[in-house]
Short mmCIF file of C-alpha atoms in Angstrom, two decimals:
data_model
loop_
_atom_site.label_atom_id
_atom_site.label_comp_id
_atom_site.label_asym_id
_atom_site.label_seq_id
_atom_site.Cartn_x
_atom_site.Cartn_y
_atom_site.Cartn_z
CA MET H 1 110.28 125.87 120.88
CA ASN H 2 110.30 122.08 121.96
CA LYS H 3 110.93 119.81 119.76
CA ARG H 4 107.03 118.50 119.61
CA MET H 5 106.16 121.98 118.94
CA GLN H 6 108.96 121.89 115.67
CA LYS H 7 107.16 118.66 114.70
CA SER H 8 104.03 119.79 114.77
CA ILE H 9 104.75 123.09 112.78
CA ALA H 10 106.32 120.92 110.29
CA ALA H 11 103.84 118.30 109.84
CA ALA H 12 101.32 121.38 108.96
CA PHE H 13 103.26 122.91 107.00
CA ALA H 14 103.62 119.74 104.72
CA LEU H 15 99.74 119.09 104.86
CA ILE H 16 99.63 122.69 103.42
CA VAL H 17 102.21 122.12 100.77
CA LEU H 18 100.20 118.96 100.32
CA LEU H 19 96.64 120.14 99.62
CA LEU H 20 98.28 122.64 97.21
CA SER H 21 99.49 120.32 95.45
CA GLN H 22 96.30 118.48 93.87
CA SER H 23 97.91 115.34 92.18
CA VAL H 24 99.60 113.84 95.29
CA PHE H 25 97.09 111.76 96.32
CA ALA H 26 95.84 111.36 92.74
CA GLU H 27 99.17 110.01 91.25
CA VAL H 28 99.35 107.16 94.47
CA CYS H 29 96.02 105.83 93.57
CA ILE H 30 96.98 105.56 89.66
CA TRP H 31 99.66 103.59 90.47
CA GLY H 32 97.71 101.40 93.02
CA GLU H 33 99.13 102.46 96.65
CA CYS H 34 95.35 104.08 97.95
CA SER H 35 95.75 100.95 100.12
CA ALA H 36 97.66 99.71 102.90
CA MET H 37 97.78 97.19 105.59
CA THR H 38 100.14 96.25 108.37
CA THR H 39 101.16 92.31 108.61
CA GLU H 40 98.80 91.96 111.40
CA PHE H 41 95.97 93.68 110.09
CA ARG H 42 95.96 91.45 107.22
CA ASN H 43 96.19 88.30 109.31
CA LEU H 44 93.26 89.32 111.55
CA GLU H 45 95.64 89.27 114.80
CA LEU H 46 94.85 93.43 114.80
CA ARG H 47 91.43 93.48 112.42
CA PRO H 48 89.02 95.58 114.70
CA LYS H 49 85.36 94.95 115.29
CA THR H 50 84.14 97.70 116.49
CA ILE H 51 84.98 100.92 115.13
CA ALA H 52 84.77 104.66 116.05
CA LEU H 53 84.22 107.02 113.20
CA LEU H 54 85.46 110.77 113.52
CA PRO H 55 84.38 113.72 111.79
CA ALA H 56 86.21 114.02 108.66
CA ARG H 57 88.57 116.96 108.86
CA SER H 58 87.84 118.62 105.11
CA SER H 59 89.89 121.55 102.49
CA LEU H 60 87.50 122.98 99.87
CA THR H 61 90.02 124.65 96.77
CA GLU H 62 88.62 125.74 93.90
CA ASP H 63 91.45 125.76 91.02
CA GLY H 64 94.43 125.32 93.80
CA VAL H 65 93.05 128.35 96.01
CA PHE H 66 91.84 127.96 99.15
CA ASN H 67 88.00 128.57 100.04
CA SER H 68 87.66 131.13 102.62
CA GLU H 69 84.17 132.49 102.03
CA SER H 70 80.77 130.95 102.38
CA ARG H 71 81.68 127.78 100.80
CA VAL H 72 83.97 126.35 103.49
CA GLY H 73 81.09 126.73 105.88
CA LYS H 74 79.13 123.92 103.81
CA THR H 75 81.92 121.10 104.28
CA ALA H 76 79.68 121.05 107.41
CA GLU H 77 76.86 118.96 104.97
CA LEU H 78 79.84 116.92 102.72
CA GLU H 79 80.92 115.78 105.77
CA ALA H 80 77.58 114.93 107.59
CA HIS H 81 77.00 113.01 104.12
CA LEU H 82 80.08 110.97 103.84
CA ALA H 83 80.00 110.16 107.53
CA VAL H 84 76.54 108.06 106.71
CA SER H 85 78.04 106.63 103.37
CA LEU H 86 81.49 105.57 105.67
CA ASP H 87 79.56 104.14 108.14
CA ASP H 88 77.16 102.23 105.60
CA GLU H 89 79.80 100.70 103.55
CA MET H 90 81.69 99.45 107.14
CA SER H 91 79.03 97.72 108.53
CA ALA H 92 78.01 95.62 105.00
CA LEU H 93 81.54 95.00 105.76
CA GLY H 94 80.67 93.78 109.00
CA TYR H 95 82.00 96.17 111.44
CA GLU H 96 80.39 97.88 114.02
CA VAL H 97 80.87 101.57 113.75
CA ARG H 98 80.64 104.46 116.08
CA SER H 99 80.15 107.26 114.25
CA LEU H 100 80.31 110.21 116.03
CA SER H 101 79.16 113.86 114.80
CA VAL H 102 80.21 117.20 116.06
CA GLU H 103 77.63 117.50 118.40
CA ASP H 104 77.82 114.14 119.69
CA ILE H 105 81.52 115.49 120.99
CA ALA H 106 80.68 119.45 121.80
CA GLU H 107 78.11 117.91 124.61
CA ASP H 108 81.18 115.72 126.08
CA GLN H 109 84.02 117.77 127.26
CA GLN H 110 86.11 115.67 128.08
CA LEU H 111 85.38 113.42 124.77
CA SER H 112 86.09 117.19 123.07
CA ALA H 113 89.65 117.23 124.28
CA LEU H 114 90.76 113.78 123.80
CA VAL H 115 89.42 114.05 119.82
CA ASN H 116 91.27 117.77 119.86
CA ALA H 117 94.55 115.74 121.32
CA ALA H 118 94.45 112.29 118.65
CA ASN H 119 93.39 114.71 115.36
CA GLN H 120 96.36 116.88 115.87
CA ARG H 121 98.44 113.98 117.00
CA TYR H 122 97.22 111.96 113.75
CA ASP H 123 97.66 114.68 111.44
CA GLU H 124 101.29 115.10 112.42
CA GLU H 125 101.63 111.36 110.58
CA TYR H 126 98.76 111.84 107.59
CA ALA H 127 100.70 114.67 106.13
CA THR H 128 104.14 112.42 105.33
CA ILE H 129 101.95 109.37 104.75
CA VAL H 130 99.87 110.82 101.93
CA ALA H 131 103.04 113.25 100.28
CA PHE H 132 105.49 110.69 100.89
CA LYS H 133 104.56 106.76 101.07
CA VAL H 134 101.42 105.27 101.53
CA ASN H 135 103.41 101.82 101.54
CA GLY H 136 105.21 102.91 104.77
CA VAL H 137 101.69 101.23 106.65
CA LYS H 138 102.62 98.05 105.83
CA TYR H 139 106.53 98.23 107.90
CA ARG H 140 104.33 100.18 110.87
CA ARG H 141 106.09 103.47 110.29
CA TYR H 142 103.69 105.90 111.60
CA SER H 143 102.28 105.42 114.69
CA VAL H 144 100.29 108.44 116.96
CA GLY H 145 101.15 107.31 120.44
CA GLU H 146 98.85 107.55 123.60
CA GLU H 147 96.70 109.90 122.27
CA SER H 148 94.37 107.32 120.31
CA ARG H 149 94.66 104.67 122.29
CA VAL H 150 93.91 107.02 125.31
CA LEU H 151 90.09 107.56 122.51
CA ALA H 152 89.85 104.21 122.32
CA ASN H 153 89.07 103.02 125.70
CA TYR H 154 87.52 105.78 126.65
CA LEU H 155 84.77 104.67 123.74
CA GLY H 156 85.48 101.33 124.48
CA VAL H 157 85.81 100.41 120.61
CA ASP H 158 88.90 98.77 119.33
CA ALA H 159 89.99 101.65 116.67
CA ILE H 160 89.91 104.72 115.48
CA ALA H 161 88.84 106.02 111.88
CA TYR H 162 90.27 109.54 111.04
CA PRO H 163 89.18 110.56 107.57
CA ARG H 164 90.62 113.49 105.71
CA MET H 165 88.85 114.97 102.51
CA GLN H 166 90.28 117.10 99.93
CA VAL H 167 87.59 118.61 97.35
CA HIS H 168 88.83 120.23 94.37
CA GLY H 169 86.45 121.90 92.48
CA ALA H 170 86.60 123.60 88.95
CA SER H 171 85.61 127.06 88.74
CA SER H 172 83.26 128.00 85.56
CA ALA H 173 86.55 129.93 84.21
CA SER H 174 88.61 126.84 84.16
CA LYS H 175 86.42 124.71 82.73
CA TRP H 176 85.44 127.60 79.91
CA MET H 177 89.56 127.74 79.33
CA GLY H 178 89.52 124.17 79.52
CA ASN H 179 86.39 123.76 76.61
CA LEU H 180 89.30 126.41 74.73
CA GLY H 181 91.95 123.96 74.74
CA VAL H 182 94.14 125.43 77.45
CA LYS H 183 95.76 122.88 79.39
CA GLN H 184 95.29 123.14 83.43
CA GLU H 185 97.73 121.90 85.89
CA LYS H 186 95.28 121.34 89.03
CA GLN H 187 93.29 118.35 88.60
CA ALA H 188 89.80 118.68 89.88
CA GLY H 189 87.81 115.91 92.21
CA ILE H 190 87.79 115.04 95.69
CA HIS H 191 90.78 113.14 97.33
CA MET H 192 89.50 111.02 100.72
CA GLU H 193 91.42 108.98 102.52
CA PHE H 194 91.34 107.30 106.19
CA GLY H 195 93.15 106.02 108.63
CA LEU H 196 92.65 103.27 111.13
CA VAL H 197 94.58 103.15 114.35
CA HIS H 198 94.48 100.28 116.92
CA ALA H 199 93.52 100.98 120.44
CA ARG H 200 96.49 98.01 121.36
CA THR H 201 99.12 99.34 119.29
CA GLY H 202 98.46 103.34 118.40
CA ASP H 203 100.19 102.63 115.49
CA ILE H 204 98.05 103.12 111.71
CA GLU H 205 97.22 99.78 111.50
CA ALA H 206 95.48 100.13 107.53
CA PHE H 207 94.99 103.20 105.31
CA PHE H 208 92.18 103.18 102.84
CA GLY H 209 91.55 106.16 100.30
CA GLY H 210 90.29 107.02 96.62
CA VAL H 211 90.12 110.01 94.02
CA THR H 212 86.81 110.37 92.31
CA GLY H 213 85.63 113.09 90.07
CA GLY H 214 88.93 113.79 88.43
CA VAL H 215 87.93 113.26 84.77
CA PHE H 216 85.07 114.53 84.68
CA LYS H 217 86.41 118.33 86.86
CA PRO H 218 82.71 119.08 89.00
CA SER H 219 82.40 122.22 89.86
CA PHE H 220 81.62 123.03 93.44
CA LYS H 221 77.81 124.18 92.60
CA LYS H 222 77.50 120.53 91.19
CA ILE H 223 79.38 119.08 94.32
CA LEU H 224 77.16 120.83 96.83
CA LYS H 225 74.01 120.33 95.12
CA LYS H 226 74.37 116.54 94.78
CA ALA H 227 76.54 116.08 98.10
CA GLU H 228 74.91 113.28 99.44
CA LYS H 229 75.70 111.12 95.80
CA TYR H 230 79.31 112.16 95.73
CA MET H 231 79.86 111.40 98.77
CA ALA H 232 78.25 107.88 98.60
CA ASN H 233 80.51 107.33 95.66
CA VAL H 234 83.61 108.94 97.41
CA ALA H 235 82.82 106.02 100.21
CA LYS H 236 82.38 103.42 97.86
CA VAL H 237 85.80 104.17 96.21
CA ALA H 238 87.64 105.03 99.43
CA THR H 239 86.53 101.25 101.05
CA LYS H 240 86.85 99.35 97.88
CA GLU H 241 90.06 97.71 99.27
CA MET H 242 88.99 97.21 103.01
CA PRO H 243 88.47 93.55 103.59
CA ARG H 244 85.62 91.93 105.87
CA VAL H 245 85.53 92.28 109.37
CA ASP H 246 86.20 88.41 109.48
CA ALA H 247 88.29 87.49 106.07
CA PRO H 248 91.83 87.16 106.77
CA LEU H 249 93.96 88.16 103.62
CA GLU H 250 97.32 86.60 102.46
CA PRO H 251 100.67 88.10 103.59
CA GLU H 252 102.40 90.23 101.71
CA THR H 253 106.09 90.02 100.63
CA LEU H 254 108.17 92.58 102.58
CA ASP H 255 111.50 93.87 101.81
CA ASP H 256 114.16 91.62 103.37
CA ASP H 257 115.53 94.37 104.93
CA GLU H 258 116.65 94.76 108.39
CA GLU H 259 115.57 98.03 109.49
CA MET H 260 112.38 97.21 107.56
CA ARG H 261 111.73 93.74 109.61
CA GLU H 262 112.30 96.05 112.66
CA LEU H 263 109.81 98.32 111.82
CA VAL H 264 106.91 95.42 111.12
CA LEU H 265 107.81 94.09 114.64
CA TYR H 266 105.27 95.84 117.44
CA ASP H 267 104.88 95.28 121.02
CA PRO H 268 101.84 94.13 122.37
CA VAL H 269 100.40 96.85 125.05
CA ASP H 270 99.69 96.96 128.73
CA GLU H 271 95.96 97.63 128.52
CA GLU H 272 96.09 98.07 132.51
CA ALA H 273 99.03 100.90 132.09
CA VAL H 274 96.18 102.44 129.09
CA LEU H 275 93.56 102.65 131.52
CA ASP H 276 95.62 104.48 134.13
CA ASP H 277 96.94 106.97 131.63
CA LEU H 278 92.94 107.70 130.50
CA GLU H 279 92.23 108.15 134.59
CA GLY H 280 95.59 110.48 134.72
CA LEU H 281 94.09 112.39 131.97
CA LEU H 282 90.15 113.06 133.17
CA ASP H 283 91.89 113.34 136.58
CA GLU H 284 93.75 116.64 134.99
CA ASP H 285 89.99 117.72 133.52
CA LEU H 286 88.20 117.32 136.54
#
């Protein structure tokens, strides 16, 4: 087993552990770390103007148990509403958004291969970001490499947005137990976050997210019945800290540590080399 495969398996395992421990991201958000941006994203140097919004990858759990029944098939409805709402929120901030549907991707074999590769590579870093340290984004700790750069160049955009959503529903039984005063350890709600990967660096330049519904513990039935309303709220919460496309932010004071300072630096990417990589990948598929 090569090192790349070992890393992928480790990331997948970490992601499963994360999804099962539903309170992890909620606790991060409570402490104000729902968003993180690199210095270059803040000062506009690497602030994208055009963004390709990929379909969300979602999971459904009820009382901490993954759902593998008919409800899982209904994630498509939630994801479709989420895409519309995220598009609306980002567009209102001045970004030019190209929202890709599952059908759009399926119609283009080359695009499908590129999206699958980019999603797989992103998930390796995503598990680490959410489970351990969102703030690491500020120090340019998370790079998803060539896959996202090639995909962004293929689509002709500045950055790729990778939405990830975890829907944690409360069953009728757990709500009934709660009414009796029995403490529930699992937190119901909808966790959604997305990273922005820039075409020039292949790094996660910004990460935004949020948690909704944790207080009211919505059931799956309620979430699915009011999917449009819930997804609109999720998108609004997740983009709350996202700046306007042309609005520079004040620089943040980063840790005065040699290792951290090195991580903040980035090397400008040779765009010709990226195009060569893209042509080579496409040639392999022909």
